[in-house]
Amino acid sequence: MTDISIGEIKEIVEIALDRELDEFAMDANFYEAYSMDSLGAVALVVEVQKRFDVRIPDDRMPEVRTGEQLKTIVAELIQAKEEESVPA
């Protein structure tokens, strides 16, 4: 399973917000703590797609509110993609 670092998650959030964060907590709500808006959420999805070559399904987006949630979902998507590519 791919290990996604806190630094990678922070960098993705900073790109989505288009600004550097002095402090970053994996359990902080992106929308409340960092004032992320819908444009930032779209940028977050795009950055995840570019970096990890996975797509967060629209129905899973409401689950992406913290770094921990993002890390968990991306890890699940990477694992599912790897399992699909393994020949039976």
Tab-separated table of C-alpha atoms in Angstrom:
chain	number	residue	atom	x	y	z
A	1	MET	CA	0.000	0.000	0.000
A	2	THR	CA	1.251	3.444	-0.896
A	3	ASP	CA	2.293	5.587	2.034
A	4	ILE	CA	1.219	9.188	1.578
A	5	SER	CA	3.112	11.654	3.747
A	6	ILE	CA	1.723	14.567	5.704
A	7	GLY	CA	4.012	16.780	3.631
A	8	GLU	CA	2.383	15.582	0.411
A	9	ILE	CA	-1.096	16.237	1.793
A	10	LYS	CA	-0.044	19.711	2.988
A	11	GLU	CA	1.456	20.496	-0.410
A	12	ILE	CA	-1.736	19.405	-2.206
A	13	VAL	CA	-3.849	21.592	0.096
A	14	GLU	CA	-1.501	24.548	-0.400
A	15	ILE	CA	-1.761	24.168	-4.188
A	16	ALA	CA	-5.557	23.939	-3.907
A	17	LEU	CA	-5.665	27.081	-1.769
A	18	ASP	CA	-2.993	28.835	-3.863
A	19	ARG	CA	-1.123	29.875	-0.726
A	20	GLU	CA	1.366	28.523	1.791
A	21	LEU	CA	0.144	27.442	5.202
A	22	ASP	CA	2.270	28.294	8.233
A	23	GLU	CA	0.512	25.624	10.262
A	24	PHE	CA	-1.158	22.487	8.979
A	25	ALA	CA	-3.027	19.836	10.940
A	26	MET	CA	-4.225	16.595	9.384
A	27	ASP	CA	-7.444	16.750	11.413
A	28	ALA	CA	-8.265	20.378	10.544
A	29	ASN	CA	-11.333	20.949	8.390
A	30	PHE	CA	-10.168	22.424	5.055
A	31	TYR	CA	-13.250	24.619	4.761
A	32	GLU	CA	-13.269	25.947	8.326
A	33	ALA	CA	-9.579	26.106	9.211
A	34	TYR	CA	-8.178	27.138	5.815
A	35	SER	CA	-11.210	28.844	4.205
A	36	MET	CA	-11.283	26.456	1.261
A	37	ASP	CA	-14.105	27.168	-1.180
A	38	SER	CA	-15.593	25.176	-4.055
A	39	LEU	CA	-12.843	26.356	-6.414
A	40	GLY	CA	-10.256	25.112	-3.947
A	41	ALA	CA	-12.042	21.768	-3.748
A	42	VAL	CA	-11.852	21.434	-7.535
A	43	ALA	CA	-8.151	22.352	-7.469
A	44	LEU	CA	-7.619	19.752	-4.747
A	45	VAL	CA	-9.205	17.045	-6.898
A	46	VAL	CA	-7.155	18.073	-9.931
A	47	GLU	CA	-3.912	17.993	-7.931
A	48	VAL	CA	-4.739	14.547	-6.496
A	49	GLN	CA	-5.431	13.272	-10.022
A	50	LYS	CA	-2.131	14.661	-11.343
A	51	ARG	CA	-0.040	13.455	-8.445
A	52	PHE	CA	-1.483	9.996	-7.817
A	53	ASP	CA	-3.230	9.184	-11.119
A	54	VAL	CA	-6.522	8.422	-9.355
A	55	ARG	CA	-9.879	10.144	-9.531
A	56	ILE	CA	-11.899	10.927	-6.424
A	57	PRO	CA	-15.496	10.018	-7.340
A	58	ASP	CA	-18.005	12.854	-6.997
A	59	ASP	CA	-19.963	10.903	-4.383
A	60	ARG	CA	-16.830	10.630	-2.192
A	61	MET	CA	-16.004	14.358	-2.290
A	62	PRO	CA	-18.185	15.219	0.740
A	63	GLU	CA	-15.918	12.850	2.718
A	64	VAL	CA	-12.833	14.942	1.898
A	65	ARG	CA	-12.830	17.575	4.610
A	66	THR	CA	-9.532	16.899	6.410
A	67	GLY	CA	-6.026	15.748	5.573
A	68	GLU	CA	-6.665	12.417	7.272
A	69	GLN	CA	-9.788	11.846	5.185
A	70	LEU	CA	-7.967	12.811	1.988
A	71	LYS	CA	-5.069	10.499	2.811
A	72	THR	CA	-7.419	7.585	3.551
A	73	ILE	CA	-9.477	8.015	0.389
A	74	VAL	CA	-6.441	8.443	-1.870
A	75	ALA	CA	-4.786	5.366	-0.335
A	76	GLU	CA	-7.989	3.352	-0.919
A	77	LEU	CA	-8.178	4.523	-4.541
A	78	ILE	CA	-4.518	3.697	-5.182
A	79	GLN	CA	-4.949	0.257	-3.635
A	80	ALA	CA	-8.075	-0.437	-5.719
A	81	LYS	CA	-6.242	0.645	-8.872
A	82	GLU	CA	-3.291	-1.618	-8.041
A	83	GLU	CA	-5.610	-4.556	-7.391
A	84	GLU	CA	-7.339	-4.003	-10.742
A	85	SER	CA	-4.023	-4.091	-12.574
A	86	VAL	CA	-2.898	-7.401	-11.028
A	87	PRO	CA	-3.655	-10.301	-13.374
A	88	ALA	CA	-5.826	-13.026	-11.875
